[in-house]
Coordinates of C-alpha atoms (C1' of nucleotides) and ligand atoms in Angstrom, one line a residue:
Chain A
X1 CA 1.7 50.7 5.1
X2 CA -0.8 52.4 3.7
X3 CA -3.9 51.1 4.0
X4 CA -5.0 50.7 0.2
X5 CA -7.8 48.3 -0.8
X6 CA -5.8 45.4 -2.0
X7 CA -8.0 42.9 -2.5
X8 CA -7.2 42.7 -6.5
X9 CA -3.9 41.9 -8.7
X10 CA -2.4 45.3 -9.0
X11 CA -2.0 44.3 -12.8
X12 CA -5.6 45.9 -12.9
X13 CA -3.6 49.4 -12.1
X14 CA -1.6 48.7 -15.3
X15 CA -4.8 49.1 -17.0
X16 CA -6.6 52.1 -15.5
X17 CA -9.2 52.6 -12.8
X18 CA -9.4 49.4 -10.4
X19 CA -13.1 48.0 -10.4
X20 CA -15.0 44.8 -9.7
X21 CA -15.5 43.8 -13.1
X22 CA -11.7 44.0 -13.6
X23 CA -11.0 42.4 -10.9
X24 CA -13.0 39.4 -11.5
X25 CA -12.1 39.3 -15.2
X26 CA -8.1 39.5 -14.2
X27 CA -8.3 36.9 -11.9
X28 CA -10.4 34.4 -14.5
X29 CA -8.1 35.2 -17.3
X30 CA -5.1 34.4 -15.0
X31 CA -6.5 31.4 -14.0
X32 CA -7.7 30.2 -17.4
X33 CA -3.7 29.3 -18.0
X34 CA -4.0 29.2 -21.6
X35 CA -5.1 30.8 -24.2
X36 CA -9.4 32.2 -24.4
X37 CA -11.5 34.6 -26.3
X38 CA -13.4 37.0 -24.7
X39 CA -16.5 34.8 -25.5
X40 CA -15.3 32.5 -23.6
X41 CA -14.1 34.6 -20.8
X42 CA -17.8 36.0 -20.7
X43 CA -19.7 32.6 -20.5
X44 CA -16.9 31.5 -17.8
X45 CA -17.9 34.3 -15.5
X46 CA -21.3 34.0 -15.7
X47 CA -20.8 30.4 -14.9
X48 CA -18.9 31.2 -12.0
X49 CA -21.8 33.3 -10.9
X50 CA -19.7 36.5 -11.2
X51 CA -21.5 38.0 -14.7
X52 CA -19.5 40.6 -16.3
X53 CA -20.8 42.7 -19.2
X54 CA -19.7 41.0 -22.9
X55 CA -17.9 44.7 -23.7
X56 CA -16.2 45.1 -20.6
X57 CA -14.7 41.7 -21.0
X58 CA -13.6 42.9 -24.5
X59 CA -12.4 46.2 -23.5
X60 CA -10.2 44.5 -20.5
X61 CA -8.3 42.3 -22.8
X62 CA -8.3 44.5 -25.6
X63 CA -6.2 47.1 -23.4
X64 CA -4.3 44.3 -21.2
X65 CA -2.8 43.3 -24.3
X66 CA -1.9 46.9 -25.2
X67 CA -0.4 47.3 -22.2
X68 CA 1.6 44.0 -23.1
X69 CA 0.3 41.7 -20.3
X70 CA -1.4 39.3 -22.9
X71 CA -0.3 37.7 -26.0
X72 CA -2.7 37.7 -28.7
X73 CA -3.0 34.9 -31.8
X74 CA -5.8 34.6 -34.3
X75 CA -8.0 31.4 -34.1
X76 CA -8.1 30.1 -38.1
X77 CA -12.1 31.1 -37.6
X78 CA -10.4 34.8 -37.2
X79 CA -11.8 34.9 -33.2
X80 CA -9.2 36.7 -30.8
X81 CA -7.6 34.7 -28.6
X82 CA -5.9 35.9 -25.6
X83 CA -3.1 34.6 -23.1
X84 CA -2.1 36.3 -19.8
X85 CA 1.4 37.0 -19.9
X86 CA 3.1 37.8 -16.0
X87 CA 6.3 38.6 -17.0
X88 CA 7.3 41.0 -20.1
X89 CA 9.0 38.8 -22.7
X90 CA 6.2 38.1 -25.5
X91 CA 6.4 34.1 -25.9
X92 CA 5.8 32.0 -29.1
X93 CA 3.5 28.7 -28.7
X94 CA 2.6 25.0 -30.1
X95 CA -1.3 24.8 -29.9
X96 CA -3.3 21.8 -30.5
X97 CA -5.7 22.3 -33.1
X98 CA -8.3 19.6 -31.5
X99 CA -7.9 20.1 -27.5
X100 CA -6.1 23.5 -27.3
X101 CA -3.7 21.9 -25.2
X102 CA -0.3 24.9 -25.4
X103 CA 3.4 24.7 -24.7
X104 CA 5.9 27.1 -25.3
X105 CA 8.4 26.4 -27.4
X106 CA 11.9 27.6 -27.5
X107 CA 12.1 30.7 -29.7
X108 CA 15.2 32.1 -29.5
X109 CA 16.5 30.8 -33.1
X110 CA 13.6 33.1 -34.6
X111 CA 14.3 36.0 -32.2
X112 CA 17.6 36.5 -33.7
X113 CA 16.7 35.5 -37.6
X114 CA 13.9 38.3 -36.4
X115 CA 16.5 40.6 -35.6
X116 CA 18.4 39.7 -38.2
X117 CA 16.0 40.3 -40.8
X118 CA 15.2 43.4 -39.3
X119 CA 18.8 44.6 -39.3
X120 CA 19.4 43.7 -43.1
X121 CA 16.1 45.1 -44.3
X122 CA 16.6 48.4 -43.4
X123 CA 12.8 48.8 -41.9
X124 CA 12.1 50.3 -38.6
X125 CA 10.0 48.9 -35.9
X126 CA 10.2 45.4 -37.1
X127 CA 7.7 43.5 -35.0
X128 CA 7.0 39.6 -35.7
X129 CA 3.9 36.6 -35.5
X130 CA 5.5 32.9 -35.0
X131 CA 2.5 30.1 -34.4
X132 CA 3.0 27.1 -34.5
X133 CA -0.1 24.7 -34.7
X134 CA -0.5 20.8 -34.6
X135 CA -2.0 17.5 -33.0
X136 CA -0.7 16.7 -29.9
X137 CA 0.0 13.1 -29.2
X138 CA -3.2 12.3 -27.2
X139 CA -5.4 13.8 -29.7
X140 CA -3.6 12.1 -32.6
X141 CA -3.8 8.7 -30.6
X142 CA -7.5 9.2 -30.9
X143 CA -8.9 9.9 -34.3
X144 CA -11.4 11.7 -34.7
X145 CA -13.1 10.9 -31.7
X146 CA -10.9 13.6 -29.8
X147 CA -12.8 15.5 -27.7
X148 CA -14.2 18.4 -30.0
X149 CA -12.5 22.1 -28.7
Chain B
X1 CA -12.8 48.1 -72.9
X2 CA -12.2 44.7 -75.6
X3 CA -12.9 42.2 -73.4
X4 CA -9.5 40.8 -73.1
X5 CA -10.9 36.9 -74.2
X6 CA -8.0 35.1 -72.8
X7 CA -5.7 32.5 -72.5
X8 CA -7.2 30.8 -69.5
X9 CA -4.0 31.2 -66.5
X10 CA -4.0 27.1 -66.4
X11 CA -4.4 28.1 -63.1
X12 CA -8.0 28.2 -63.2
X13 CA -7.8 24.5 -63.7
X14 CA -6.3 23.7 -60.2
X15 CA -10.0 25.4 -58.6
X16 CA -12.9 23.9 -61.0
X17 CA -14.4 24.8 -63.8
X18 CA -13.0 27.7 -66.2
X19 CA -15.4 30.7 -66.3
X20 CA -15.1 34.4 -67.3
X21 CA -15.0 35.8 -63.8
X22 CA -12.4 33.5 -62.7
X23 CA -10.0 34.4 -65.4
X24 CA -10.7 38.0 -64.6
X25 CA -10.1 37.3 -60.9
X26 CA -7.3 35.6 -61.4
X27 CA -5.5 38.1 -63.9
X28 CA -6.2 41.0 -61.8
X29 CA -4.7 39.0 -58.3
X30 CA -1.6 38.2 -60.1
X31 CA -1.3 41.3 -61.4
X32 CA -2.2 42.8 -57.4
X33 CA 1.0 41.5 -56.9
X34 CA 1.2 42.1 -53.4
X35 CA -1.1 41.1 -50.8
X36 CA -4.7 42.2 -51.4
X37 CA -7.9 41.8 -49.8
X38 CA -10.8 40.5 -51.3
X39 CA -12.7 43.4 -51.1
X40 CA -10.3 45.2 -52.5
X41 CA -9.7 43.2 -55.4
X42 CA -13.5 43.7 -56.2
X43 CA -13.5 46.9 -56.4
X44 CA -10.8 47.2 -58.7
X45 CA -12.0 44.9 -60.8
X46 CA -15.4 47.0 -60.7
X47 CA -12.6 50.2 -61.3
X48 CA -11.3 48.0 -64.1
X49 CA -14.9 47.7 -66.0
X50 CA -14.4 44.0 -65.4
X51 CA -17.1 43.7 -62.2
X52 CA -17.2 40.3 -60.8
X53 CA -19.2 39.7 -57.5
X54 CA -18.1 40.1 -54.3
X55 CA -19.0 36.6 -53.5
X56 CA -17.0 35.3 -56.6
X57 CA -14.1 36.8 -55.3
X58 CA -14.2 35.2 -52.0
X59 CA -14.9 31.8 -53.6
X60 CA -11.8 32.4 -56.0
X61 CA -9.6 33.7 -53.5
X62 CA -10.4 30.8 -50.6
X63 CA -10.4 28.2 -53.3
X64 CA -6.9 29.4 -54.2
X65 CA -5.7 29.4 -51.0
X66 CA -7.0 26.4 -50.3
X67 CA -5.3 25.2 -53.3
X68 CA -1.9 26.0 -52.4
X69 CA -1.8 29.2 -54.8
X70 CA -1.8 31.6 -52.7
X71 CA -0.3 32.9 -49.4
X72 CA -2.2 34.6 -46.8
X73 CA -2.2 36.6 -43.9
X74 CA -4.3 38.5 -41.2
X75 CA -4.5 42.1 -41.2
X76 CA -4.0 44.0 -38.3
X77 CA -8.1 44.7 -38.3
X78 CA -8.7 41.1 -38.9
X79 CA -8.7 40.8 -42.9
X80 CA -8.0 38.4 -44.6
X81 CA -5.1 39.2 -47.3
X82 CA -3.9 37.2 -49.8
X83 CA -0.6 37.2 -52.1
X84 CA -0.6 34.5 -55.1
X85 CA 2.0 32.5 -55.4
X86 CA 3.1 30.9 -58.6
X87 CA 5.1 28.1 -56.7
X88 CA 5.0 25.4 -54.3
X89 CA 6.6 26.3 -51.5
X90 CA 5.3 29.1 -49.5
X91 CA 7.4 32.2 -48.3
X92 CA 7.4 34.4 -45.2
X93 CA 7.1 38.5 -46.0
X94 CA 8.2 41.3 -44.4
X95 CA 5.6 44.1 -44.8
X96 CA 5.3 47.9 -44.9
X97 CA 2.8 48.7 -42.7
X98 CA 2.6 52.3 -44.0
X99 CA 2.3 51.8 -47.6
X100 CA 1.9 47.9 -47.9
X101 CA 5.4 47.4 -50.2
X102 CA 6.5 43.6 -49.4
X103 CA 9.4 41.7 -49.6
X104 CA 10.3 37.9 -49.4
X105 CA 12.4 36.7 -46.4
X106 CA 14.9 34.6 -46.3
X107 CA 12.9 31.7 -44.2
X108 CA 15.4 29.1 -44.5
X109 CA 16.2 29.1 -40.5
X110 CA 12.7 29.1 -39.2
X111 CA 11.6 26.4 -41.8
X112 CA 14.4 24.3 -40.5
X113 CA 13.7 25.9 -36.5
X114 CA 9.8 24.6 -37.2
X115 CA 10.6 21.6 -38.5
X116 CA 12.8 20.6 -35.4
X117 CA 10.0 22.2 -33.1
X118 CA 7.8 19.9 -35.0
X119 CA 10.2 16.8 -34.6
X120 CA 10.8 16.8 -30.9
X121 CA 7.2 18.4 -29.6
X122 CA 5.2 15.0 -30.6
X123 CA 2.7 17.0 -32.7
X124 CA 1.3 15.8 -36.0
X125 CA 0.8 17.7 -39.3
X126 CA 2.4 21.1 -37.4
X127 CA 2.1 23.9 -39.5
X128 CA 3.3 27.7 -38.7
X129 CA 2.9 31.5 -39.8
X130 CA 5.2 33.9 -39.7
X131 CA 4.9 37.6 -40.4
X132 CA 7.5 40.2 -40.4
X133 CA 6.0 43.7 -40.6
X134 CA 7.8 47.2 -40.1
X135 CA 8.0 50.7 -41.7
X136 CA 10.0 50.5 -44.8
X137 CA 13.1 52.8 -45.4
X138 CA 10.7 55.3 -47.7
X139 CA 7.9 55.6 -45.3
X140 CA 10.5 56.0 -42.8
X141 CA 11.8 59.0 -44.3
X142 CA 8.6 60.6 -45.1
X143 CA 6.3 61.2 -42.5
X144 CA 3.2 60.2 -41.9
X145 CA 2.0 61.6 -45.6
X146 CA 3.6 58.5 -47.0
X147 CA 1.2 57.3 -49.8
X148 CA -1.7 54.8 -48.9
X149 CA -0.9 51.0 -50.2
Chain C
dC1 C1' -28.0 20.6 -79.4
dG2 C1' -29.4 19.0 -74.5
dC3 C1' -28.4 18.0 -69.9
dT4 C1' -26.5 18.6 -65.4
dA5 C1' -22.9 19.5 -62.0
dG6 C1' -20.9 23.4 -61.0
dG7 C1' -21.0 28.8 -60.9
dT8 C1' -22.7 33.3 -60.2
dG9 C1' -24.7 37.3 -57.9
dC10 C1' -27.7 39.5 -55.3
dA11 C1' -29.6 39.9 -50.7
dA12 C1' -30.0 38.3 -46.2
dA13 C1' -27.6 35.8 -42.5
dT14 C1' -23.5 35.2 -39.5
dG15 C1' -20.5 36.2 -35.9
dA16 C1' -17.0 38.5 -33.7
dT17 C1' -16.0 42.9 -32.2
dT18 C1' -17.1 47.9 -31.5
dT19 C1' -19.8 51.7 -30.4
dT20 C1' -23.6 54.3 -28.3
dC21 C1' -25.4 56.3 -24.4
dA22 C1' -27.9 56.5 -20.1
dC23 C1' -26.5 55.3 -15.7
dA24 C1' -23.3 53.7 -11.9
dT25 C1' -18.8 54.0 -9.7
dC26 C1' -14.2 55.7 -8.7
dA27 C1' -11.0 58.5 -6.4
dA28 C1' -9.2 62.9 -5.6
dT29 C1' -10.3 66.9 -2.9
dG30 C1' -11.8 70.1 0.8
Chain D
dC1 C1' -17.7 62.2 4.9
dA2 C1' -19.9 64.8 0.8
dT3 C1' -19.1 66.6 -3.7
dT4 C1' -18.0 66.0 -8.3
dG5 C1' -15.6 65.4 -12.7
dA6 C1' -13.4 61.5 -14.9
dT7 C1' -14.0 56.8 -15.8
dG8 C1' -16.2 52.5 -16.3
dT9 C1' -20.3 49.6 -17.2
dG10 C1' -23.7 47.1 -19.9
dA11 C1' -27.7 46.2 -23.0
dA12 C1' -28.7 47.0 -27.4
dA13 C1' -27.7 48.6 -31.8
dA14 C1' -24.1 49.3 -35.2
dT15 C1' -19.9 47.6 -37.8
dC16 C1' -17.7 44.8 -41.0
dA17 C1' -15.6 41.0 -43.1
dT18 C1' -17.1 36.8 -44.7
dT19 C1' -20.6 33.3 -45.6
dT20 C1' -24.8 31.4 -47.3
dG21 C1' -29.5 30.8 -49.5
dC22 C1' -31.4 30.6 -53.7
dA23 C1' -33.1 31.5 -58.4
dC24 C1' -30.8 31.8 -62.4
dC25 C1' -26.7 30.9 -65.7
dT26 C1' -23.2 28.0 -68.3
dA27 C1' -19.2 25.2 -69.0
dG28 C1' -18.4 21.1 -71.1
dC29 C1' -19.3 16.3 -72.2
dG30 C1' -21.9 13.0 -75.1
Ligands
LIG1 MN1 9.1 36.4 -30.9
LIG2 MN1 7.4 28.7 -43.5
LIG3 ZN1 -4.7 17.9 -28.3
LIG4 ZN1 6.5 51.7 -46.7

DNA sequence: CGCTAGGTGCAAATGATTTTCACATCAATG
DNA sequence: CATTGATGTGAAAATCATTTGCACCTAGCG
């Protein structure tokens, strides 16, 4: 039992050098459960009294997702957003456009057209986007009056 | 060089009023044929002696869009890239991510996969976007040398 | 023609993300 | 433990695609 300093999700390994700031970012993303920019992120921590520097939120997110812990989508206002991902199959999901509320669906139909297409087409490294957007039933029971974002 | 004068694409009808720059933008998108950014279509029309401003371009291309004319897609970088369409129905593409050669997928399966998604989630007015990209056969073959878009 | 809603094109503004760079921290090593 | 080269951090400036403000045009209808 060595006696290594583990107060932080070894996922922070995964990404290089293990530091407060990573910590603390990890653990918030984790908890956000659901999908969040780095804006966001960044104004969360400092809420939470646990400031971390606007870049250093972007560069751990920009390289968890490279090191395929996050799944990444494209708000339609072109921000990042940003989904912890625990285990290593990528997931596809339903968002709500008003609340945000997600659920993933079942993808495995368009995992195998994917493949499919991929095996017809004759290109290499065939890699795929599938998002589904909507409004969920509570925000479409409510018109317009939804709670904004 | 003669200012082509010219039979306004009818499609100019579908975004406003007919004007010289929108013809011009339009020709030159169809012509693109293939998705195009709009910076890029600027400067060729610039390359083309047919300059048209920036801001016209945008305008054109997001009033298109909007419109129903035109497909479009994010860039890996975040661009926005867009692909006219002559029809109604939109299409899914599978794209060279070396030299930008595209092809139209067979998207029956996810349309109907979407749709069923769509049917049993609860969500209203679900939409979805799906991209294929790869490494064509060509640029596959050839190195990294592979010709630029 | 004459008028006006709608267009155009600069330049400046936005806004998300990236980079710069001086300074702090990590972690391996002796 | 102290040293030290590799890494990480953050505030501010830089990027970059896209939007907008605004003074100036122009379709297009009567
Ligand atoms: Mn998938
Ligand atoms: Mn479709
Ligand atoms: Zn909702
Ligand atoms: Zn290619």
């Amino acid at each position: 039992m060595a006696r290594t300093r583990q107060r932080t999700p070894n996922e922070v390994a995964l990404i290089g050098r293990h530091t407060q700031q990573r910590s603390v970012v990890l653990a918030a993303f984790i908890r956000a459960d659901g999908f969040v920019g780095a804006q966001a992120l960044h104004s969360q921590l400092a809420a939470d009294g646990t400031p971390v520097g606007l870049s250093t939120v972007y560069r751990t997110l920009t390289r968890l997702a490279d090191a395929g812990r996050a799944d990444l989508v494209r708000d339609p206002g072109g921000e990042r957003l940003f989904r912890y991902r625990p285990g290593p199959d990528h997931r596809h999901y339903l968002i709500c456009t008003e609340c945000g509320l997600n659920r993933p669906v079942d993808s495995g139909p368009i995992e195998d057209w994917a493949d499919g297409i991929a095996q017809d087409s004759g290109f290499a490294h065939v890699r795929h986007t599938v998002e589904l957007s909507g409004v969920c039933p509570d925000c479409g029971r409510a018109p317009a009056t939804a709670e904004r974002r």
